Coordinates of C-alpha atoms and ligand atoms in Angstrom, one line a residue:
M1 CA -0.1 0.1 -0.1
A2 CA 2.5 2.5 0.9
R3 CA 4.5 1.8 -1.9
T4 CA 1.4 2.8 -4.7
P5 CA 1.4 6.1 -4.6
R6 CA 4.9 6.1 -6.4
I7 CA 3.9 4.4 -9.3
V8 CA 0.8 6.9 -10.0
L9 CA 3.3 10.0 -8.9
L10 CA 5.9 8.7 -12.2
F11 CA 3.0 8.3 -14.4
V12 CA 1.9 11.7 -13.6
L13 CA 5.4 13.3 -13.8
C14 CA 5.8 11.5 -17.3
I15 CA 2.6 12.7 -18.3
L16 CA 3.9 16.5 -17.3
S17 CA 7.5 16.1 -18.5
G18 CA 6.0 14.9 -21.8
C19 CA 8.0 11.3 -21.8
I20 CA 4.9 9.7 -23.5
S21 CA 4.8 9.5 -27.3
I22 CA 1.3 11.4 -28.0
S23 CA 1.0 12.8 -31.0
S24 CA -0.8 16.0 -30.1
A25 CA 1.0 17.8 -32.9
S26 CA -0.7 15.4 -35.3
S27 CA -3.2 16.7 -37.5
A28 CA -5.9 14.0 -37.0
T29 CA -5.6 15.1 -33.5
D30 CA -5.5 18.4 -33.7
E31 CA -8.5 18.2 -36.1
F32 CA -10.8 15.7 -34.1
L33 CA -9.9 18.3 -31.0
S34 CA -11.4 21.4 -33.2
C35 CA -14.6 19.2 -34.3
L36 CA -15.3 18.2 -30.3
A37 CA -14.9 22.3 -29.8
T38 CA -17.7 22.8 -31.4
D39 CA -20.2 20.5 -29.6
I40 CA -18.4 20.0 -26.3
P41 CA -17.5 22.8 -23.8
P42 CA -13.6 23.4 -23.2
H43 CA -13.5 22.1 -19.7
L44 CA -14.8 18.8 -20.6
V45 CA -12.0 17.9 -23.0
Q46 CA -8.7 17.3 -21.3
T47 CA -5.6 16.9 -23.5
P48 CA -1.9 16.1 -22.3
A49 CA -1.3 19.8 -21.9
S50 CA -4.3 20.4 -19.4
P51 CA -3.2 20.9 -16.2
S52 CA -5.7 18.3 -14.8
Y53 CA -5.2 15.6 -17.4
A54 CA -3.3 13.1 -15.2
A55 CA -5.9 13.3 -12.6
A56 CA -8.8 12.8 -15.4
L57 CA -7.4 9.9 -16.7
L58 CA -6.4 8.2 -13.4
S59 CA -9.6 9.2 -11.8
T60 CA -10.9 5.7 -12.7
V61 CA -8.1 3.3 -13.6
R62 CA -8.7 0.6 -11.2
N63 CA -5.9 -1.4 -12.1
L64 CA -2.5 0.3 -11.6
R65 CA -0.8 -2.0 -14.0
F66 CA -2.0 0.4 -16.6
A67 CA -0.9 3.3 -15.1
T68 CA 2.6 3.2 -15.5
P69 CA 5.1 5.7 -17.8
G70 CA 5.0 2.7 -20.5
T71 CA 1.1 2.8 -21.0
P72 CA 0.0 4.4 -24.3
Q73 CA -2.0 7.4 -23.3
P74 CA -5.1 8.7 -25.0
V75 CA -4.8 11.8 -26.8
A76 CA -7.6 13.2 -25.1
I77 CA -10.2 12.5 -22.4
V78 CA -13.7 13.5 -22.9
A79 CA -15.9 13.7 -19.8
A80 CA -19.5 13.4 -21.3
A81 CA -21.9 15.4 -19.0
D82 CA -24.6 15.2 -21.9
P83 CA -25.8 12.3 -24.7
A84 CA -24.6 14.9 -27.2
H85 CA -21.1 15.3 -25.9
A86 CA -20.9 11.4 -26.4
Q87 CA -22.5 11.7 -29.7
A88 CA -20.0 14.5 -30.9
A89 CA -16.9 12.0 -29.5
V90 CA -18.2 9.4 -32.1
R91 CA -18.9 11.6 -34.7
C92 CA -15.5 13.5 -34.3
G93 CA -13.4 10.1 -33.6
R94 CA -15.0 8.7 -36.6
R95 CA -14.3 11.5 -39.1
H96 CA -10.7 12.1 -38.0
G97 CA -9.2 8.6 -37.6
V98 CA -9.2 8.7 -33.5
R99 CA -10.7 5.7 -32.0
L100 CA -12.6 5.9 -28.6
R101 CA -12.2 3.8 -25.5
V102 CA -15.4 4.0 -23.4
R103 CA -15.0 4.5 -19.4
S104 CA -17.7 3.6 -17.2
G105 CA -16.4 2.8 -13.7
G106 CA -13.0 1.7 -15.0
H107 CA -12.9 -2.0 -13.7
D108 CA -11.9 -3.8 -16.7
Y109 CA -9.2 -6.0 -15.7
E110 CA -7.0 -5.2 -18.7
G111 CA -7.5 -1.8 -18.7
L112 CA -9.3 -1.4 -21.9
S113 CA -11.5 1.2 -21.3
Y114 CA -8.3 3.9 -21.0
A115 CA -5.6 2.3 -22.1
S116 CA -4.5 0.4 -25.4
L117 CA -1.8 -1.9 -26.3
D118 CA -1.3 -0.8 -29.5
R119 CA 1.7 2.1 -29.2
R120 CA 0.6 3.3 -33.0
E121 CA -3.1 3.9 -32.4
S122 CA -4.6 7.4 -31.9
F123 CA -7.2 7.2 -29.2
A124 CA -9.2 9.3 -26.7
V125 CA -11.0 8.0 -23.5
L126 CA -14.8 8.8 -23.8
D127 CA -15.7 9.2 -19.9
L128 CA -19.3 8.6 -18.8
A129 CA -18.7 8.9 -15.0
A130 CA -20.8 12.2 -15.2
L131 CA -23.8 10.3 -17.1
R132 CA -24.8 8.8 -13.4
D133 CA -28.4 9.5 -12.5
V134 CA -30.4 6.7 -11.2
R135 CA -34.3 7.5 -11.6
V136 CA -36.4 4.6 -9.7
D137 CA -40.1 4.2 -10.0
A138 CA -40.6 1.8 -7.1
A139 CA -44.6 2.1 -8.3
R140 CA -43.5 0.4 -11.6
A141 CA -40.5 -1.8 -10.2
E142 CA -38.4 -0.3 -12.7
A143 CA -35.2 2.5 -12.8
W144 CA -33.2 4.3 -15.2
V145 CA -29.4 4.2 -14.8
G146 CA -26.7 6.1 -15.9
S147 CA -23.7 3.9 -17.3
G148 CA -21.4 6.2 -15.3
A149 CA -23.3 5.5 -12.0
T150 CA -21.6 2.6 -10.0
V151 CA -23.4 -0.6 -8.7
G152 CA -23.1 0.8 -5.5
E153 CA -25.0 4.1 -6.3
L154 CA -27.8 2.1 -8.4
Y155 CA -27.7 -0.3 -5.1
Y156 CA -28.4 2.8 -2.8
A157 CA -30.9 4.6 -4.9
V158 CA -33.0 1.3 -5.2
G159 CA -32.5 0.5 -1.5
A160 CA -33.5 4.1 -0.2
A161 CA -36.7 3.9 -2.7
S162 CA -38.2 0.9 -1.6
R163 CA -37.5 -2.1 1.1
T164 CA -39.1 -4.7 -0.8
L165 CA -37.3 -4.5 -4.2
A166 CA -33.8 -4.9 -5.2
F167 CA -31.6 -5.3 -8.6
P168 CA -29.7 -8.5 -9.3
A169 CA -25.9 -7.4 -10.1
G170 CA -22.5 -7.9 -8.6
V171 CA -21.1 -7.6 -5.2
C172 CA -18.5 -5.0 -5.8
P173 CA -20.2 -1.7 -5.2
T174 CA -17.0 0.3 -7.1
V175 CA -18.0 -1.6 -10.7
G176 CA -19.5 0.6 -13.6
I177 CA -22.8 0.2 -14.5
G178 CA -21.8 0.7 -18.2
G179 CA -19.2 -2.1 -18.1
H180 CA -20.9 -4.8 -15.6
L181 CA -24.4 -4.7 -17.9
S182 CA -22.3 -4.9 -21.2
G183 CA -20.8 -8.2 -19.9
G184 CA -23.3 -9.7 -18.0
G185 CA -23.1 -9.0 -14.2
F186 CA -23.6 -11.6 -11.5
G187 CA -24.1 -11.8 -7.8
T188 CA -26.0 -12.7 -4.7
L189 CA -29.3 -13.0 -6.4
M190 CA -28.3 -14.6 -9.8
R191 CA -29.8 -18.0 -8.5
R192 CA -33.2 -16.1 -8.4
Y193 CA -33.2 -13.5 -10.7
G194 CA -30.4 -14.2 -13.4
L195 CA -27.7 -11.7 -14.7
A196 CA -28.0 -8.0 -14.4
A197 CA -28.4 -8.3 -18.3
D198 CA -30.9 -10.3 -18.2
N199 CA -33.1 -7.4 -16.2
V200 CA -32.6 -4.8 -19.0
L201 CA -35.6 -3.6 -20.4
D202 CA -34.6 -0.7 -22.7
A203 CA -31.2 0.9 -23.4
L204 CA -29.9 4.2 -25.0
L205 CA -27.0 3.8 -26.8
V206 CA -24.8 6.0 -29.5
D207 CA -24.5 4.1 -32.5
A208 CA -21.1 4.2 -34.7
D209 CA -23.0 7.0 -36.8
G210 CA -23.5 9.0 -33.9
R211 CA -27.0 8.4 -33.5
L212 CA -28.9 7.8 -30.2
Q213 CA -30.9 4.7 -30.6
N214 CA -33.4 3.3 -28.1
K215 CA -34.5 -0.5 -27.9
T216 CA -37.5 0.1 -30.6
T217 CA -34.8 1.9 -33.0
M218 CA -31.8 -0.3 -32.7
G219 CA -33.5 -3.5 -33.0
E220 CA -33.8 -6.5 -31.6
D221 CA -30.2 -8.0 -32.8
L222 CA -28.3 -5.1 -31.5
F223 CA -30.5 -4.8 -28.3
W224 CA -29.7 -8.6 -28.0
A225 CA -25.9 -8.0 -28.4
I226 CA -25.4 -4.9 -25.8
R227 CA -26.7 -7.6 -22.9
G228 CA -23.9 -9.3 -22.4
G229 CA -21.8 -9.2 -25.5
G230 CA -19.2 -7.4 -23.8
G231 CA -18.3 -3.8 -23.5
E232 CA -17.3 -1.3 -26.5
S233 CA -18.5 -3.6 -29.8
F234 CA -21.2 -2.1 -30.6
G235 CA -21.5 1.7 -29.6
V236 CA -21.8 3.5 -26.4
V237 CA -24.7 2.8 -24.0
L238 CA -25.5 5.6 -22.2
S239 CA -28.2 4.3 -20.0
W240 CA -30.5 1.3 -19.1
K241 CA -33.7 1.0 -18.4
L242 CA -33.9 -1.8 -15.4
R243 CA -36.3 -4.3 -14.4
L244 CA -36.5 -4.0 -10.3
V245 CA -37.3 -7.4 -8.8
P246 CA -39.0 -8.4 -5.8
V247 CA -37.2 -9.2 -2.4
P248 CA -38.6 -9.9 1.1
E249 CA -38.1 -7.2 3.7
T250 CA -36.1 -9.6 5.6
V251 CA -33.1 -11.5 4.3
A252 CA -30.9 -14.0 6.1
V253 CA -27.1 -14.2 6.0
F254 CA -23.9 -16.2 7.2
T255 CA -20.3 -16.6 6.6
V256 CA -18.5 -19.2 8.0
R257 CA -14.7 -19.6 8.0
R258 CA -13.2 -23.6 7.9
S259 CA -9.5 -23.8 7.9
R260 CA -7.3 -26.4 6.1
N261 CA -7.4 -28.4 9.2
Q262 CA -11.1 -28.3 9.8
S263 CA -11.5 -30.4 6.6
A264 CA -11.7 -27.1 4.2
S265 CA -11.0 -29.4 1.4
D266 CA -13.8 -31.9 2.0
L267 CA -16.3 -29.2 2.5
I268 CA -15.4 -27.5 -0.9
T269 CA -15.7 -30.8 -2.3
K270 CA -19.1 -31.2 -1.3
W271 CA -20.0 -27.5 -1.8
Q272 CA -19.7 -28.2 -5.6
E273 CA -22.4 -30.3 -5.7
I274 CA -24.7 -28.9 -3.5
S275 CA -24.8 -25.5 -3.9
P276 CA -25.7 -25.2 -7.6
A277 CA -28.4 -27.6 -6.4
L278 CA -30.1 -25.6 -3.4
P279 CA -33.3 -23.8 -3.9
R280 CA -33.1 -20.5 -5.9
D281 CA -33.6 -18.3 -3.3
V282 CA -30.3 -19.1 -1.5
I283 CA -27.0 -18.5 -2.6
L284 CA -23.5 -20.1 -1.0
R285 CA -20.6 -18.3 -2.5
V286 CA -16.8 -19.6 -1.2
T287 CA -14.1 -17.7 -1.1
I288 CA -10.4 -19.7 -1.0
Q289 CA -7.5 -17.4 0.7
R290 CA -4.4 -18.6 2.3
Q291 CA -5.3 -21.4 4.2
H292 CA -8.8 -21.6 4.5
A293 CA -12.4 -21.1 2.8
Q294 CA -15.2 -18.5 4.0
F295 CA -18.6 -19.8 2.8
A296 CA -21.0 -16.8 2.8
A297 CA -24.7 -17.1 1.9
M298 CA -27.7 -15.1 1.3
F299 CA -31.3 -16.3 1.7
L300 CA -34.4 -14.5 0.6
G301 CA -36.3 -15.5 3.7
R302 CA -35.6 -15.9 7.4
C303 CA -32.6 -17.4 9.5
S304 CA -34.8 -20.4 10.6
R305 CA -35.7 -21.5 7.3
L306 CA -31.6 -21.2 6.2
L307 CA -30.6 -23.0 8.9
R308 CA -33.2 -25.7 8.2
M309 CA -32.0 -25.9 4.4
M310 CA -28.4 -26.3 5.4
R311 CA -29.0 -28.7 8.1
A312 CA -30.8 -30.7 5.3
H313 CA -28.5 -30.2 2.6
F314 CA -25.0 -29.2 3.8
P315 CA -24.7 -30.3 7.8
D316 CA -21.2 -30.7 7.4
L317 CA -20.9 -27.0 7.2
G318 CA -22.1 -26.8 10.9
V319 CA -23.9 -23.3 10.3
T320 CA -25.5 -22.4 13.8
R321 CA -28.1 -19.7 14.5
P322 CA -25.3 -17.0 15.6
D323 CA -23.8 -17.5 12.3
C324 CA -26.9 -16.2 10.9
E325 CA -28.0 -12.5 10.8
E326 CA -31.7 -11.0 9.7
I327 CA -31.3 -7.9 7.6
N328 CA -32.5 -6.3 4.7
W329 CA -31.4 -6.7 1.2
I330 CA -29.6 -3.0 0.9
Q331 CA -27.9 -4.2 4.1
S332 CA -26.7 -7.4 2.5
T333 CA -25.1 -5.5 -0.3
V334 CA -22.7 -3.7 2.0
Y335 CA -22.3 -7.1 4.2
F336 CA -21.1 -8.7 0.8
A337 CA -18.9 -5.9 0.1
F338 CA -17.6 -4.7 3.1
H339 CA -17.9 -8.1 5.4
S340 CA -20.1 -6.3 7.8
S341 CA -23.8 -5.7 7.8
S342 CA -23.5 -2.6 10.7
K343 CA -21.4 -0.4 8.2
P344 CA -23.2 2.7 6.8
L345 CA -24.8 2.2 3.7
E346 CA -23.4 5.4 2.2
L347 CA -20.4 3.3 1.4
L348 CA -22.1 2.1 -1.1
L349 CA -21.7 5.7 -2.6
D350 CA -17.8 5.7 -2.3
R351 CA -16.6 5.6 -5.6
G352 CA -13.3 4.1 -4.4
K353 CA -9.7 5.2 -5.4
P354 CA -7.0 3.0 -7.6
D355 CA -4.6 1.5 -5.0
E356 CA -3.6 -2.1 -6.5
L357 CA -2.3 -4.1 -9.8
V358 CA -4.6 -6.9 -10.5
K359 CA -4.4 -9.9 -12.8
A360 CA -7.6 -12.2 -13.0
T361 CA -9.1 -14.7 -15.2
S362 CA -11.8 -17.5 -14.6
D363 CA -13.3 -21.3 -15.6
Y364 CA -16.1 -22.8 -15.5
V365 CA -16.7 -25.9 -13.8
Q366 CA -19.0 -28.6 -15.0
E367 CA -17.7 -31.6 -13.3
P368 CA -17.1 -31.5 -9.5
I369 CA -13.1 -30.9 -8.9
P370 CA -11.6 -33.9 -7.2
R371 CA -10.7 -33.6 -3.5
H372 CA -7.2 -34.2 -4.3
V373 CA -6.7 -31.3 -6.5
W374 CA -8.2 -29.1 -3.9
E375 CA -5.5 -30.7 -1.4
R376 CA -3.2 -29.5 -4.1
T377 CA -4.4 -26.3 -4.3
W378 CA -3.2 -25.6 -0.3
S379 CA 0.5 -25.1 -1.4
W380 CA -0.4 -22.6 -4.1
L381 CA -2.3 -20.5 -1.4
E382 CA 0.4 -20.7 0.8
K383 CA 2.9 -18.8 -1.4
P384 CA 3.5 -15.3 -0.5
E385 CA 2.6 -14.2 -4.0
A386 CA -1.0 -16.0 -3.8
G387 CA -4.3 -14.5 -4.6
L388 CA -7.3 -16.0 -3.7
L389 CA -9.9 -18.1 -5.5
I390 CA -13.8 -17.1 -5.7
L391 CA -16.5 -19.7 -6.4
D392 CA -20.1 -18.6 -7.6
P393 CA -22.6 -21.3 -7.8
Y394 CA -24.9 -21.2 -10.7
G395 CA -27.9 -23.2 -11.0
G396 CA -31.4 -21.8 -10.1
M397 CA -32.4 -19.3 -12.7
M398 CA -29.2 -19.3 -14.2
G399 CA -29.7 -22.8 -15.4
S400 CA -33.2 -22.0 -16.7
I401 CA -32.5 -19.5 -19.0
S402 CA -31.6 -20.6 -22.9
P403 CA -27.8 -19.7 -23.4
S404 CA -28.7 -18.1 -26.8
A405 CA -31.4 -15.5 -25.0
T406 CA -28.6 -13.2 -24.5
P407 CA -25.0 -13.3 -25.6
F408 CA -23.8 -14.7 -22.0
P409 CA -23.9 -18.5 -23.0
H410 CA -23.2 -19.9 -19.8
R411 CA -26.1 -21.3 -18.3
K412 CA -27.3 -25.0 -18.0
G413 CA -24.5 -27.4 -17.2
N414 CA -22.4 -25.3 -15.4
L415 CA -21.7 -25.7 -11.2
Y416 CA -19.9 -22.8 -11.2
N417 CA -17.6 -19.9 -12.1
L418 CA -14.3 -20.2 -10.7
Q419 CA -12.3 -17.1 -10.5
Y420 CA -8.6 -16.7 -9.8
Y421 CA -7.7 -13.2 -8.7
S422 CA -4.2 -11.6 -7.6
S423 CA -4.1 -7.9 -6.7
W424 CA -0.9 -6.6 -5.3
S425 CA 0.5 -3.3 -4.4
E426 CA 4.7 -3.4 -4.8
N427 CA 5.9 -1.7 -7.7
G428 CA 8.4 -3.3 -10.0
T429 CA 8.9 -6.0 -12.6
A430 CA 9.7 -8.6 -10.4
A431 CA 6.7 -8.5 -8.5
L432 CA 4.5 -8.3 -11.3
E433 CA 5.9 -11.7 -12.7
K434 CA 5.6 -13.7 -9.4
H435 CA 1.9 -12.2 -8.9
M436 CA 1.1 -12.8 -12.8
S437 CA 2.8 -16.2 -12.7
W438 CA 0.9 -17.2 -9.5
V439 CA -2.5 -16.9 -11.4
R440 CA -1.1 -18.0 -14.7
G441 CA 0.3 -21.1 -13.1
L442 CA -2.8 -22.1 -11.3
Y443 CA -4.9 -21.4 -14.3
K444 CA -3.0 -24.3 -16.3
E445 CA -2.7 -26.6 -13.5
M446 CA -6.5 -26.7 -13.3
E447 CA -6.8 -27.3 -17.0
P448 CA -8.0 -30.8 -16.7
Y449 CA -10.7 -30.1 -14.2
V450 CA -12.7 -27.3 -15.9
S451 CA -14.9 -26.8 -19.2
K452 CA -13.4 -27.8 -22.3
N453 CA -13.8 -27.5 -26.3
P454 CA -13.7 -24.3 -25.7
R455 CA -12.4 -24.1 -22.2
T456 CA -14.8 -21.1 -21.3
G457 CA -14.4 -17.9 -19.4
Y458 CA -16.5 -15.0 -18.4
V459 CA -16.1 -11.7 -20.3
N460 CA -16.3 -9.5 -17.3
Y461 CA -13.4 -11.1 -16.1
R462 CA -11.4 -10.1 -18.9
D463 CA -7.9 -11.9 -19.8
L464 CA -5.8 -10.9 -22.7
D465 CA -3.9 -14.1 -22.3
L466 CA -7.1 -15.9 -23.6
G467 CA -6.2 -14.1 -27.1
T468 CA -6.2 -10.8 -28.6
N469 CA -7.6 -9.4 -31.7
E470 CA -5.4 -9.0 -35.1
L471 CA -6.1 -6.8 -38.2
E472 CA -6.6 -7.8 -41.5
N473 CA -7.4 -5.5 -44.1
G474 CA -8.0 -2.7 -41.8
V475 CA -10.8 -4.8 -39.8
T476 CA -10.5 -7.0 -36.7
S477 CA -10.1 -10.5 -37.8
Y478 CA -13.0 -12.9 -37.5
T479 CA -11.0 -16.1 -37.6
K480 CA -8.2 -15.0 -35.2
A481 CA -10.7 -13.4 -32.9
R482 CA -12.3 -16.7 -32.8
V483 CA -10.0 -18.1 -30.6
W484 CA -10.8 -16.0 -27.5
G485 CA -14.5 -15.2 -28.5
E486 CA -15.7 -18.8 -28.2
K487 CA -14.1 -19.2 -24.9
Y488 CA -16.5 -16.2 -23.5
F489 CA -19.2 -16.7 -25.8
K490 CA -19.3 -20.2 -27.5
G491 CA -21.9 -20.5 -30.2
N492 CA -23.0 -16.8 -29.5
F493 CA -19.8 -15.5 -30.9
E494 CA -21.0 -15.8 -34.8
R495 CA -24.1 -14.0 -33.9
L496 CA -22.2 -11.2 -31.7
A497 CA -19.9 -10.8 -34.9
A498 CA -23.0 -10.7 -37.2
V499 CA -24.5 -7.9 -35.7
K500 CA -20.9 -6.1 -35.6
A501 CA -21.3 -6.4 -39.3
M502 CA -24.6 -4.8 -39.5
V503 CA -24.1 -2.0 -37.0
D504 CA -20.2 -1.4 -37.2
P505 CA -18.8 -2.7 -40.1
D506 CA -16.0 -0.2 -40.3
D507 CA -14.6 -1.6 -36.8
F508 CA -15.0 1.5 -35.5
F509 CA -15.3 0.5 -32.1
R510 CA -12.6 -1.6 -31.4
N511 CA -9.9 -3.0 -28.7
E512 CA -8.1 -5.9 -28.2
Q513 CA -11.2 -7.9 -27.4
S514 CA -13.8 -6.2 -29.5
I515 CA -16.2 -8.4 -31.7
P516 CA -15.1 -8.6 -35.3
P517 CA -17.9 -8.1 -38.1
L518 CA -18.7 -11.5 -39.7
P519 CA -17.0 -11.4 -43.2
G520 CA -19.9 -11.1 -45.8
A521 CA -22.9 -10.8 -43.2
K522 CA -25.6 -8.2 -43.3
G523 CA -26.9 -9.1 -40.1
W524 CA -27.9 -12.2 -38.1
N525 CA -30.6 -13.6 -40.6
S526 CA -28.4 -13.3 -43.6
V527 CA -25.6 -15.7 -42.3
Ligands
FDA601 P1 -14.9 -0.4 -17.6 O1 -15.4 1.1 -17.6 O2 -13.2 -0.5 -17.5 O3 -15.7 -0.9 -18.9 C1 -15.4 -2.4 -19.0 C2 -15.5 -2.4 -20.5 O4 -16.6 -1.9 -20.9 C3 -14.6 -1.7 -21.7 O5 -14.0 -2.4 -22.6 C4 -15.4 -0.4 -21.7 O6 -15.0 0.3 -23.0 C5 -17.0 -1.0 -22.1 N1 -17.8 -0.2 -21.5 C6 -17.9 0.5 -20.5 N2 -18.6 1.2 -20.5 C7 -19.1 0.9 -21.4 C8 -20.6 1.7 -22.0 N3 -21.4 2.6 -21.6 N4 -21.3 1.4 -23.3 C9 -20.1 0.5 -24.4 N5 -18.8 0.3 -23.7 C10 -18.4 0.1 -22.3 N6 -18.6 -8.8 -12.6 C11 -19.4 -9.3 -12.2 O7 -19.8 -10.1 -12.7 N7 -19.8 -9.8 -10.3 C12 -19.1 -9.4 -9.6 O8 -19.5 -9.3 -8.5 C13 -17.8 -8.5 -10.0 N8 -17.1 -8.2 -8.7 C14 -15.9 -7.4 -9.4 C15 -14.9 -7.0 -8.5 C16 -13.7 -6.1 -8.6 C17 -12.8 -5.8 -7.6 C18 -13.6 -5.9 -10.1 C19 -12.2 -5.1 -10.4 C20 -14.7 -6.4 -11.0 C21 -15.6 -7.3 -10.9 N9 -16.6 -7.9 -11.7 C22 -17.6 -8.3 -11.4 C23 -16.3 -7.5 -13.3 C24 -16.9 -6.1 -13.7 O9 -18.2 -6.6 -13.8 C25 -16.1 -5.8 -15.0 O10 -14.7 -5.4 -14.7 C26 -16.8 -4.6 -15.7 O11 -16.8 -4.9 -17.0 C27 -16.8 -3.5 -15.0 O12 -17.5 -2.4 -15.5 P2 -16.8 -0.9 -15.8 O13 -18.1 0.0 -16.1 O14 -16.6 -0.7 -14.1 O15 -15.4 -1.1 -16.4

């Protein structure tokens, strides 16, 4: 922690001293900037020459792996305060050959919302953090939320409007709505209500021509693609209309920790079959770290029923009445994020600060991993550079939705999502390599025990090790992109590429893992 600010300082000094290769003098950039100036007030556009450029860029960089002097920097940061600003950024970018990186919460694990691997690419960041209104209509059980709001801000507004409505999204409150809904979004209510993206009713999007579209005007294919097809590829989603879901006034939660020498391997082994088969109004997640496993549950009902259920399905876990708390849903979001239900709800509004470097990846597990493998995993977890494993059980509603209903295909047949997550604060290549190798090594070791052909992963746990795009004749190659694309989207990847060909055939919205246009396609039905 103590050393983290140095990396940021170095980054800021580097920007101010001009050691980065930004072609601010290039005519394309100049033309882009003057084009923006006709529609966007100057204080909303920062260039490397602006005193607040570094602060604006870093404001929501959530992975300091991409805040080093070597990271290519944007030629401008456009802080949209109105849909017209986002439209102008798209039109000007397209006209003058400056690509956009769209940023909502900045949590992309590979920094794709503000950084580019391609040093030759001239790009600007379109930051949506200011577009964060949340309007809840409790009577209709609906809400409109700006992409720049965080999951925590959405939860807070829903909780303030009603004690019996909720929204099924992820557990981390600082995650941005824009990226989260674009890739799916799962959390403690998914076994009852599915993904965040499954509960989107409408959306307002700026398309590749800079036009504003809603569900009706964008058409069925594009509306399908933006609900789970990953961020950036199809346009800029400015806001989302959501279906809020009913929850009881009281929910029950517990967290119990079992160490390696308290039979944690046995419990994890059993958990794999028990948790996806539990009734859909309960979730029992596991986090495995150092030499223990932490089991955390939420049930849409009272402790008495939750404990009865645990005794019937998972007596070995040994959950007792003192472990269980009765709270309301909004408190449960604080409980899962901050490990205590008594912390103030206002913590949900804290957008946080960048303080760590992160590497993560994920798998889907379809057959229980044998006990001896979990036994072996403890030696990985006792290494000084070890990260943690997060196991999110599917089943319930997740298994009832068709894999082609949205681009998110990981429905029936998956027991759970397994996330490998490492975060650290030491600077330098040695630390970076150690932590990255830990994630990569354990991921490799798990290969025989997880989904195959393809080995699948979750697009919101983005990992560029799965593959990156290559260009062919100026557009992203579909054939090359299939390598990573089918891991995230399985059979839906082809339809996503067909939609891309229809709505952005020139491939304006692109990044290292954006959806490529399907050659020859004019739309999904024409394939
Ligand atoms: P960010 O702004 O970085 O965008 C991510 C991607 O989407 C980028 O490619 C970006 O260009 C694009 N994009 C962003 N806004 C867009 C918009 N408005 N229109 C079009 N494209 C847009 N996930 C989960 O399902 N459940 C969970 O519990 C968690 N928990 C969690 C904890 C932590 C600490 C992290 C770092 C991440 C998670 N996630 C998660 C993963 C999270 O859902 C994922 O990283 C999201 O893409 C982050 O969305 P942001 O808007 O913050 O990212």
